[in-house]
Amino acid sequence: MLNEVADGVWVRQSEWVWSNAIVVRGEGGLILVDPGINGSELNELGDHLDRLGIPVVAGFSTHPHWDHLLWHSRFGGVPRYATPACAQVADGAQERAQAMAAQSASGIPLELVALVTPLPADGGPVPGEIIEHQAHALGHAAILLADRGVLLAGDMLSDVLIPLLDPRQSDQVGAYATALDRLGDASRHVDVLVPGHGAVAKGSEVADRLAADHAYIDALRRGEEPVDARLDQDWLSGIHQSNLEQAGHSSG
Ligand SMILES: [Zn+2]
């Protein structure tokens, strides 16, 4: 299913960790943001795109993690963009991303993993405003489509995933606080929020998502155990524990 969540913005959710492949209509054609995950799903997305009948002109990866660096030959040999910092990390992480893609999902065209290039300063074919920050990953980008009231949040503001501190960077609590402030400013223009994983938020749910991530990060900063409904999911306990340890408040 390809759902149109706003004017010229479509979402297809994967069975793998509720990952959202996002299709955005730009001036020259479609931009595919973080298409994923399984090969069969990428192929099905190709069918949806055929039915839309609008050419794909570019890809965009929100951050340099394998599940956001995928592609399929059916989408064409168009440029796949990322922030310059993301592109640099992805360039050095291709083998690791390929290995993780092969291990975690099925049928992914591994030769096309992580082939991203720096987005030109004027944004090239990618519409809207890029909001770049360092929370969760270096060069992490959200895309604000203010005229359509849409924020594509990357791996922030999810209803299923808690914040996941980047173990390769210091002061991720600070980076999250900064990023959430910037996304909060952007959200004043937003009715529809599309996270990298989980349900699309609409209307007042957008503020709820911001509040949940803020509360989690604030608790880490204070050295307290967060009160967070997402932590009811047992599979997140390892991630949560490493967040606590990285924030310097390990409960041991
Ligand atoms: Zn992700």
Short mmCIF file of N, CA and C in Angstrom, two decimals, residues 84-241:
data_model
loop_
_atom_site.label_atom_id
_atom_site.label_comp_id
_atom_site.label_asym_id
_atom_site.label_seq_id
_atom_site.Cartn_x
_atom_site.Cartn_y
_atom_site.Cartn_z
N PRO A 84 26.25 16.36 3.03
CA PRO A 84 27.67 16.03 2.81
C PRO A 84 28.25 15.17 3.93
N ALA A 85 27.89 15.44 5.17
CA ALA A 85 28.42 14.63 6.29
C ALA A 85 27.90 13.20 6.22
N CYS A 86 26.64 13.04 5.88
CA CYS A 86 26.07 11.69 5.73
C CYS A 86 26.74 10.95 4.58
N ALA A 87 26.93 11.65 3.46
CA ALA A 87 27.55 11.00 2.29
C ALA A 87 28.95 10.53 2.61
N GLN A 88 29.67 11.34 3.39
CA GLN A 88 31.04 10.96 3.74
C GLN A 88 31.05 9.71 4.62
N VAL A 89 30.17 9.65 5.60
CA VAL A 89 30.10 8.47 6.47
C VAL A 89 29.68 7.25 5.65
N ALA A 90 28.66 7.44 4.81
CA ALA A 90 28.13 6.32 4.02
C ALA A 90 29.21 5.74 3.12
N ASP A 91 30.04 6.62 2.58
CA ASP A 91 31.10 6.19 1.67
C ASP A 91 32.04 5.21 2.36
N GLY A 92 32.35 5.48 3.63
CA GLY A 92 33.25 4.60 4.36
C GLY A 92 32.56 3.42 5.01
N ALA A 93 31.23 3.40 4.95
CA ALA A 93 30.48 2.37 5.68
C ALA A 93 29.76 1.41 4.74
N GLN A 94 30.11 1.45 3.44
CA GLN A 94 29.33 0.66 2.49
C GLN A 94 29.38 -0.84 2.79
N GLU A 95 30.58 -1.36 3.04
CA GLU A 95 30.69 -2.81 3.27
C GLU A 95 29.90 -3.24 4.51
N ARG A 96 30.01 -2.45 5.55
CA ARG A 96 29.28 -2.76 6.78
C ARG A 96 27.77 -2.68 6.53
N ALA A 97 27.35 -1.67 5.79
CA ALA A 97 25.92 -1.52 5.50
C ALA A 97 25.42 -2.69 4.65
N GLN A 98 26.23 -3.11 3.71
CA GLN A 98 25.85 -4.26 2.88
C GLN A 98 25.71 -5.52 3.72
N ALA A 99 26.66 -5.70 4.63
CA ALA A 99 26.60 -6.89 5.49
C ALA A 99 25.36 -6.87 6.37
N MET A 100 25.05 -5.71 6.91
CA MET A 100 23.88 -5.60 7.77
C MET A 100 22.59 -5.80 6.97
N ALA A 101 22.56 -5.26 5.76
CA ALA A 101 21.39 -5.42 4.90
C ALA A 101 21.18 -6.89 4.56
N ALA A 102 22.29 -7.60 4.26
CA ALA A 102 22.18 -9.02 3.91
C ALA A 102 21.72 -9.85 5.10
N GLN A 103 22.16 -9.44 6.27
CA GLN A 103 21.85 -10.20 7.48
C GLN A 103 20.43 -9.92 7.98
N SER A 104 19.96 -8.70 7.80
CA SER A 104 18.73 -8.27 8.45
C SER A 104 17.49 -8.41 7.59
N ALA A 105 17.65 -8.42 6.29
CA ALA A 105 16.48 -8.43 5.41
C ALA A 105 16.79 -9.29 4.19
N SER A 106 15.78 -9.46 3.34
CA SER A 106 15.95 -10.38 2.22
C SER A 106 15.85 -9.66 0.88
N GLY A 107 16.62 -10.14 -0.07
CA GLY A 107 16.45 -9.70 -1.46
C GLY A 107 16.88 -8.28 -1.76
N ILE A 108 17.68 -7.70 -0.88
CA ILE A 108 18.13 -6.32 -1.12
C ILE A 108 19.25 -6.33 -2.17
N PRO A 109 19.15 -5.47 -3.20
CA PRO A 109 20.27 -5.36 -4.16
C PRO A 109 21.49 -4.75 -3.47
N LEU A 110 22.41 -5.63 -3.05
CA LEU A 110 23.50 -5.16 -2.19
C LEU A 110 24.46 -4.22 -2.91
N GLU A 111 24.59 -4.39 -4.23
CA GLU A 111 25.55 -3.55 -4.96
C GLU A 111 25.10 -2.09 -5.01
N LEU A 112 23.81 -1.85 -4.67
CA LEU A 112 23.29 -0.48 -4.72
C LEU A 112 23.23 0.19 -3.35
N VAL A 113 23.70 -0.53 -2.31
CA VAL A 113 23.63 0.02 -0.95
C VAL A 113 24.64 1.16 -0.79
N ALA A 114 24.18 2.26 -0.22
CA ALA A 114 25.05 3.35 0.26
C ALA A 114 25.70 4.18 -0.84
N LEU A 115 25.17 4.17 -2.04
CA LEU A 115 25.77 4.96 -3.12
C LEU A 115 25.16 6.36 -3.14
N VAL A 116 25.48 7.15 -2.13
CA VAL A 116 24.90 8.48 -2.03
C VAL A 116 25.96 9.55 -2.28
N THR A 117 25.49 10.71 -2.69
CA THR A 117 26.36 11.79 -3.08
C THR A 117 25.89 13.08 -2.37
N PRO A 118 26.81 14.02 -2.09
CA PRO A 118 26.40 15.21 -1.33
C PRO A 118 25.33 16.04 -2.05
N LEU A 119 24.34 16.42 -1.31
CA LEU A 119 23.28 17.28 -1.85
C LEU A 119 23.87 18.65 -2.15
N PRO A 120 23.61 19.20 -3.35
CA PRO A 120 24.11 20.55 -3.61
C PRO A 120 23.52 21.56 -2.62
N ALA A 121 24.24 22.65 -2.41
CA ALA A 121 23.82 23.64 -1.41
C ALA A 121 22.44 24.21 -1.71
N ASP A 122 22.06 24.26 -2.99
CA ASP A 122 20.73 24.80 -3.33
C ASP A 122 19.64 23.73 -3.25
N GLY A 123 20.00 22.54 -2.80
CA GLY A 123 19.01 21.47 -2.62
C GLY A 123 18.75 20.66 -3.88
N GLY A 124 19.27 21.13 -5.03
CA GLY A 124 19.04 20.37 -6.27
C GLY A 124 17.56 20.11 -6.46
N PRO A 125 17.19 18.88 -6.81
CA PRO A 125 15.79 18.57 -7.05
C PRO A 125 14.97 18.31 -5.79
N VAL A 126 15.62 18.30 -4.64
CA VAL A 126 14.92 17.96 -3.39
C VAL A 126 14.18 19.20 -2.88
N PRO A 127 12.85 19.14 -2.80
CA PRO A 127 12.10 20.31 -2.37
C PRO A 127 12.19 20.51 -0.86
N GLY A 128 11.83 21.70 -0.41
CA GLY A 128 11.75 21.98 1.02
C GLY A 128 13.07 22.38 1.62
N GLU A 129 13.07 22.35 2.95
CA GLU A 129 14.23 22.81 3.72
C GLU A 129 14.84 21.62 4.44
N ILE A 130 16.16 21.48 4.31
CA ILE A 130 16.88 20.42 5.02
C ILE A 130 17.22 20.91 6.43
N ILE A 131 16.84 20.14 7.42
CA ILE A 131 17.22 20.46 8.81
C ILE A 131 18.24 19.41 9.23
N GLU A 132 19.50 19.83 9.28
CA GLU A 132 20.58 18.87 9.55
C GLU A 132 21.00 18.97 11.01
N HIS A 133 21.25 17.82 11.62
CA HIS A 133 21.71 17.79 13.01
C HIS A 133 22.53 16.52 13.21
N GLN A 134 23.00 16.32 14.44
CA GLN A 134 23.91 15.19 14.71
C GLN A 134 23.31 14.16 15.66
N ALA A 135 22.03 14.27 15.97
CA ALA A 135 21.41 13.29 16.86
C ALA A 135 21.18 11.98 16.11
N HIS A 136 21.48 10.85 16.75
CA HIS A 136 21.27 9.50 16.22
C HIS A 136 22.34 9.11 15.19
N ALA A 137 22.76 10.08 14.34
CA ALA A 137 23.77 9.78 13.32
C ALA A 137 24.35 11.10 12.82
N LEU A 138 25.60 11.06 12.35
CA LEU A 138 26.20 12.24 11.75
C LEU A 138 25.46 12.61 10.47
N GLY A 139 25.27 13.91 10.26
CA GLY A 139 24.65 14.36 9.02
C GLY A 139 23.20 13.96 8.87
N HIS A 140 22.53 13.74 9.97
CA HIS A 140 21.12 13.33 9.96
C HIS A 140 20.26 14.49 9.47
N ALA A 141 19.37 14.23 8.53
CA ALA A 141 18.56 15.30 7.94
C ALA A 141 17.08 15.00 8.08
N ALA A 142 16.35 16.04 8.47
CA ALA A 142 14.90 16.04 8.30
C ALA A 142 14.60 16.95 7.10
N ILE A 143 13.47 16.71 6.46
CA ILE A 143 13.05 17.59 5.36
C ILE A 143 11.73 18.24 5.75
N LEU A 144 11.73 19.57 5.77
CA LEU A 144 10.52 20.33 6.06
C LEU A 144 9.90 20.80 4.75
N LEU A 145 8.70 20.31 4.47
CA LEU A 145 7.93 20.77 3.31
C LEU A 145 6.86 21.72 3.85
N ALA A 146 7.28 22.95 4.15
CA ALA A 146 6.41 23.88 4.88
C ALA A 146 5.13 24.18 4.10
N ASP A 147 5.24 24.29 2.77
CA ASP A 147 4.05 24.65 1.99
C ASP A 147 3.01 23.53 2.00
N ARG A 148 3.44 22.32 2.31
CA ARG A 148 2.49 21.19 2.39
C ARG A 148 2.22 20.77 3.82
N GLY A 149 2.85 21.46 4.78
CA GLY A 149 2.61 21.15 6.19
C GLY A 149 3.15 19.79 6.59
N VAL A 150 4.30 19.40 6.01
CA VAL A 150 4.84 18.05 6.22
C VAL A 150 6.27 18.13 6.73
N LEU A 151 6.58 17.29 7.71
CA LEU A 151 7.97 17.11 8.15
C LEU A 151 8.33 15.64 8.01
N LEU A 152 9.40 15.39 7.24
CA LEU A 152 9.95 14.03 7.13
C LEU A 152 11.09 13.98 8.14
N ALA A 153 10.93 13.19 9.20
CA ALA A 153 11.76 13.36 10.39
C ALA A 153 12.97 12.46 10.46
N GLY A 154 13.19 11.57 9.48
CA GLY A 154 14.27 10.61 9.66
C GLY A 154 14.01 9.80 10.91
N ASP A 155 15.07 9.33 11.56
CA ASP A 155 14.88 8.47 12.74
C ASP A 155 14.72 9.27 14.02
N MET A 156 13.78 10.20 14.00
CA MET A 156 13.40 10.97 15.18
C MET A 156 11.88 10.88 15.28
N LEU A 157 11.33 11.17 16.48
CA LEU A 157 9.89 11.41 16.63
C LEU A 157 9.04 10.21 16.22
N SER A 158 9.51 9.01 16.56
CA SER A 158 8.79 7.79 16.24
C SER A 158 7.88 7.39 17.40
N ASP A 159 6.78 6.75 17.08
CA ASP A 159 5.92 6.21 18.15
C ASP A 159 6.36 4.82 18.58
N VAL A 160 7.27 4.19 17.84
CA VAL A 160 7.73 2.86 18.23
C VAL A 160 9.18 2.82 18.70
N LEU A 161 10.04 3.65 18.10
CA LEU A 161 11.45 3.65 18.48
C LEU A 161 11.75 4.79 19.45
N ILE A 162 12.42 4.45 20.55
CA ILE A 162 12.94 5.49 21.43
C ILE A 162 14.14 6.15 20.75
N PRO A 163 14.58 7.32 21.22
CA PRO A 163 15.83 7.88 20.71
C PRO A 163 16.95 6.84 20.83
N LEU A 164 17.81 6.80 19.84
CA LEU A 164 18.90 5.83 19.82
C LEU A 164 20.20 6.62 19.68
N LEU A 165 20.88 6.80 20.80
CA LEU A 165 22.09 7.63 20.80
C LEU A 165 23.17 6.99 19.94
N ASP A 166 23.85 7.82 19.17
CA ASP A 166 24.93 7.33 18.30
C ASP A 166 26.15 7.01 19.16
N PRO A 167 26.55 5.73 19.22
CA PRO A 167 27.69 5.38 20.09
C PRO A 167 29.02 5.94 19.60
N ARG A 168 29.06 6.43 18.36
CA ARG A 168 30.32 6.94 17.82
C ARG A 168 30.52 8.43 18.10
N GLN A 169 29.53 9.07 18.70
CA GLN A 169 29.67 10.51 18.96
C GLN A 169 29.54 10.77 20.46
N SER A 170 30.24 11.83 20.90
CA SER A 170 30.08 12.24 22.29
C SER A 170 28.91 13.21 22.40
N ASP A 171 28.45 13.42 23.61
CA ASP A 171 27.35 14.34 23.95
C ASP A 171 26.14 14.18 23.04
N GLN A 172 25.66 12.96 22.92
CA GLN A 172 24.45 12.74 22.14
C GLN A 172 23.20 13.29 22.83
N VAL A 173 23.25 13.36 24.17
CA VAL A 173 22.10 13.96 24.87
C VAL A 173 21.96 15.42 24.44
N GLY A 174 23.10 16.12 24.38
CA GLY A 174 23.08 17.51 23.93
C GLY A 174 22.66 17.63 22.47
N ALA A 175 23.16 16.71 21.65
CA ALA A 175 22.81 16.74 20.22
C ALA A 175 21.31 16.52 20.03
N TYR A 176 20.74 15.61 20.82
CA TYR A 176 19.29 15.38 20.74
C TYR A 176 18.51 16.61 21.18
N ALA A 177 18.96 17.23 22.27
CA ALA A 177 18.24 18.41 22.76
C ALA A 177 18.22 19.50 21.69
N THR A 178 19.38 19.71 21.05
CA THR A 178 19.47 20.72 19.98
C THR A 178 18.56 20.34 18.80
N ALA A 179 18.65 19.09 18.40
CA ALA A 179 17.86 18.64 17.25
C ALA A 179 16.36 18.75 17.53
N LEU A 180 15.95 18.36 18.73
CA LEU A 180 14.52 18.40 19.06
C LEU A 180 14.01 19.84 19.09
N ASP A 181 14.87 20.77 19.56
CA ASP A 181 14.47 22.18 19.53
C ASP A 181 14.25 22.64 18.09
N ARG A 182 15.15 22.24 17.20
CA ARG A 182 15.03 22.68 15.81
C ARG A 182 13.83 22.03 15.13
N LEU A 183 13.60 20.76 15.41
CA LEU A 183 12.43 20.09 14.84
C LEU A 183 11.15 20.68 15.43
N GLY A 184 11.23 21.08 16.70
CA GLY A 184 10.07 21.72 17.33
C GLY A 184 9.72 23.04 16.65
N ASP A 185 10.76 23.83 16.34
CA ASP A 185 10.51 25.08 15.60
C ASP A 185 9.86 24.78 14.25
N ALA A 186 10.42 23.79 13.56
CA ALA A 186 9.88 23.44 12.24
C ALA A 186 8.44 22.94 12.34
N SER A 187 8.12 22.27 13.44
CA SER A 187 6.81 21.62 13.54
C SER A 187 5.67 22.62 13.65
N ARG A 188 6.01 23.89 13.90
CA ARG A 188 4.94 24.90 13.93
C ARG A 188 4.27 25.03 12.57
N HIS A 189 4.94 24.58 11.52
CA HIS A 189 4.37 24.66 10.17
C HIS A 189 3.77 23.33 9.74
N VAL A 190 3.63 22.38 10.65
CA VAL A 190 3.43 20.99 10.24
C VAL A 190 2.12 20.39 10.77
N ASP A 191 1.39 19.72 9.89
CA ASP A 191 0.22 18.92 10.29
C ASP A 191 0.48 17.44 10.16
N VAL A 192 1.49 17.09 9.36
CA VAL A 192 1.76 15.68 9.09
C VAL A 192 3.24 15.42 9.31
N LEU A 193 3.53 14.45 10.17
CA LEU A 193 4.91 14.10 10.46
C LEU A 193 5.14 12.65 10.05
N VAL A 194 6.15 12.43 9.22
CA VAL A 194 6.47 11.07 8.80
C VAL A 194 7.80 10.67 9.43
N PRO A 195 7.79 9.74 10.40
CA PRO A 195 9.05 9.28 10.99
C PRO A 195 9.67 8.19 10.12
N GLY A 196 10.94 7.91 10.35
CA GLY A 196 11.59 6.83 9.61
C GLY A 196 10.98 5.47 9.90
N HIS A 197 10.49 5.31 11.12
CA HIS A 197 9.87 4.05 11.54
C HIS A 197 8.61 4.39 12.34
N GLY A 198 7.52 3.68 12.09
CA GLY A 198 6.32 3.86 12.90
C GLY A 198 5.22 4.58 12.15
N ALA A 199 4.20 4.96 12.90
CA ALA A 199 3.01 5.54 12.29
C ALA A 199 3.23 7.02 11.94
N VAL A 200 2.58 7.44 10.88
CA VAL A 200 2.54 8.85 10.52
C VAL A 200 1.71 9.57 11.58
N ALA A 201 2.22 10.72 12.08
CA ALA A 201 1.49 11.51 13.09
C ALA A 201 0.77 12.66 12.40
N LYS A 202 -0.44 12.93 12.85
CA LYS A 202 -1.22 14.02 12.26
C LYS A 202 -1.75 14.94 13.36
N GLY A 203 -1.87 16.22 13.03
CA GLY A 203 -2.47 17.19 13.95
C GLY A 203 -1.74 17.23 15.29
N SER A 204 -2.52 17.08 16.36
CA SER A 204 -1.94 17.21 17.70
C SER A 204 -0.96 16.09 18.04
N GLU A 205 -1.01 15.00 17.28
CA GLU A 205 -0.06 13.91 17.52
C GLU A 205 1.38 14.36 17.29
N VAL A 206 1.56 15.38 16.43
CA VAL A 206 2.92 15.86 16.14
C VAL A 206 3.57 16.38 17.42
N ALA A 207 2.83 17.19 18.17
CA ALA A 207 3.37 17.72 19.43
C ALA A 207 3.61 16.60 20.44
N ASP A 208 2.74 15.59 20.43
CA ASP A 208 2.93 14.45 21.34
C ASP A 208 4.26 13.74 21.06
N ARG A 209 4.58 13.59 19.77
CA ARG A 209 5.85 12.93 19.42
C ARG A 209 7.05 13.73 19.94
N LEU A 210 6.99 15.05 19.73
CA LEU A 210 8.09 15.90 20.22
C LEU A 210 8.20 15.79 21.73
N ALA A 211 7.06 15.81 22.40
CA ALA A 211 7.06 15.76 23.87
C ALA A 211 7.66 14.44 24.35
N ALA A 212 7.35 13.35 23.67
CA ALA A 212 7.85 12.04 24.10
C ALA A 212 9.37 11.96 23.98
N ASP A 213 9.92 12.42 22.84
CA ASP A 213 11.38 12.37 22.69
C ASP A 213 12.06 13.34 23.67
N HIS A 214 11.47 14.53 23.84
CA HIS A 214 12.02 15.48 24.82
C HIS A 214 12.05 14.86 26.22
N ALA A 215 10.96 14.21 26.60
CA ALA A 215 10.87 13.65 27.96
C ALA A 215 11.91 12.55 28.15
N TYR A 216 12.09 11.73 27.13
CA TYR A 216 13.08 10.65 27.22
C TYR A 216 14.49 11.23 27.40
N ILE A 217 14.83 12.21 26.56
CA ILE A 217 16.17 12.81 26.62
C ILE A 217 16.37 13.58 27.92
N ASP A 218 15.34 14.29 28.36
CA ASP A 218 15.45 15.04 29.63
C ASP A 218 15.69 14.09 30.80
N ALA A 219 15.02 12.94 30.78
CA ALA A 219 15.23 11.96 31.85
C ALA A 219 16.67 11.45 31.84
N LEU A 220 17.20 11.16 30.65
CA LEU A 220 18.60 10.72 30.57
C LEU A 220 19.53 11.79 31.14
N ARG A 221 19.24 13.03 30.80
CA ARG A 221 20.09 14.12 31.25
C ARG A 221 20.06 14.23 32.78
N ARG A 222 18.90 13.98 33.36
CA ARG A 222 18.77 14.08 34.82
C ARG A 222 19.23 12.81 35.54
N GLY A 223 19.55 11.78 34.74
CA GLY A 223 19.95 10.53 35.36
C GLY A 223 18.78 9.75 35.93
N GLU A 224 17.60 10.00 35.39
CA GLU A 224 16.40 9.29 35.86
C GLU A 224 15.94 8.28 34.81
N GLU A 225 15.18 7.33 35.26
CA GLU A 225 14.60 6.34 34.34
C GLU A 225 13.42 7.01 33.61
N PRO A 226 13.45 7.03 32.28
CA PRO A 226 12.35 7.68 31.56
C PRO A 226 11.02 6.93 31.77
N VAL A 227 9.95 7.70 31.83
CA VAL A 227 8.61 7.12 31.78
C VAL A 227 8.17 7.25 30.34
N ASP A 228 8.11 6.12 29.62
CA ASP A 228 7.92 6.19 28.18
C ASP A 228 7.20 4.93 27.72
N ALA A 229 6.03 5.11 27.13
CA ALA A 229 5.22 3.96 26.72
C ALA A 229 5.94 3.07 25.72
N ARG A 230 6.87 3.65 24.95
CA ARG A 230 7.59 2.86 23.95
C ARG A 230 8.44 1.77 24.62
N LEU A 231 8.84 2.02 25.88
CA LEU A 231 9.69 1.05 26.58
C LEU A 231 8.92 -0.20 27.01
N ASP A 232 7.62 -0.22 26.80
CA ASP A 232 6.87 -1.46 27.04
C ASP A 232 7.28 -2.57 26.07
N GLN A 233 7.94 -2.19 24.98
CA GLN A 233 8.40 -3.18 24.00
C GLN A 233 9.72 -3.79 24.48
N ASP A 234 9.69 -5.07 24.80
CA ASP A 234 10.88 -5.74 25.36
C ASP A 234 12.10 -5.64 24.44
N TRP A 235 11.86 -5.66 23.13
CA TRP A 235 12.98 -5.70 22.19
C TRP A 235 13.82 -4.42 22.22
N LEU A 236 13.30 -3.36 22.87
CA LEU A 236 14.06 -2.11 22.96
C LEU A 236 14.93 -2.04 24.20
N SER A 237 14.88 -3.06 25.06
CA SER A 237 15.58 -2.93 26.35
C SER A 237 17.09 -2.81 26.16
N GLY A 238 17.66 -3.52 25.18
CA GLY A 238 19.10 -3.42 24.94
C GLY A 238 19.51 -2.03 24.48
N ILE A 239 18.73 -1.46 23.58
CA ILE A 239 18.99 -0.10 23.09
C ILE A 239 18.87 0.89 24.24
N HIS A 240 17.84 0.71 25.02
CA HIS A 240 17.62 1.62 26.15
C HIS A 240 18.78 1.55 27.13
N GLN A 241 19.23 0.33 27.43
CA GLN A 241 20.33 0.15 28.37
C GLN A 241 21.59 0.84 27.84
#
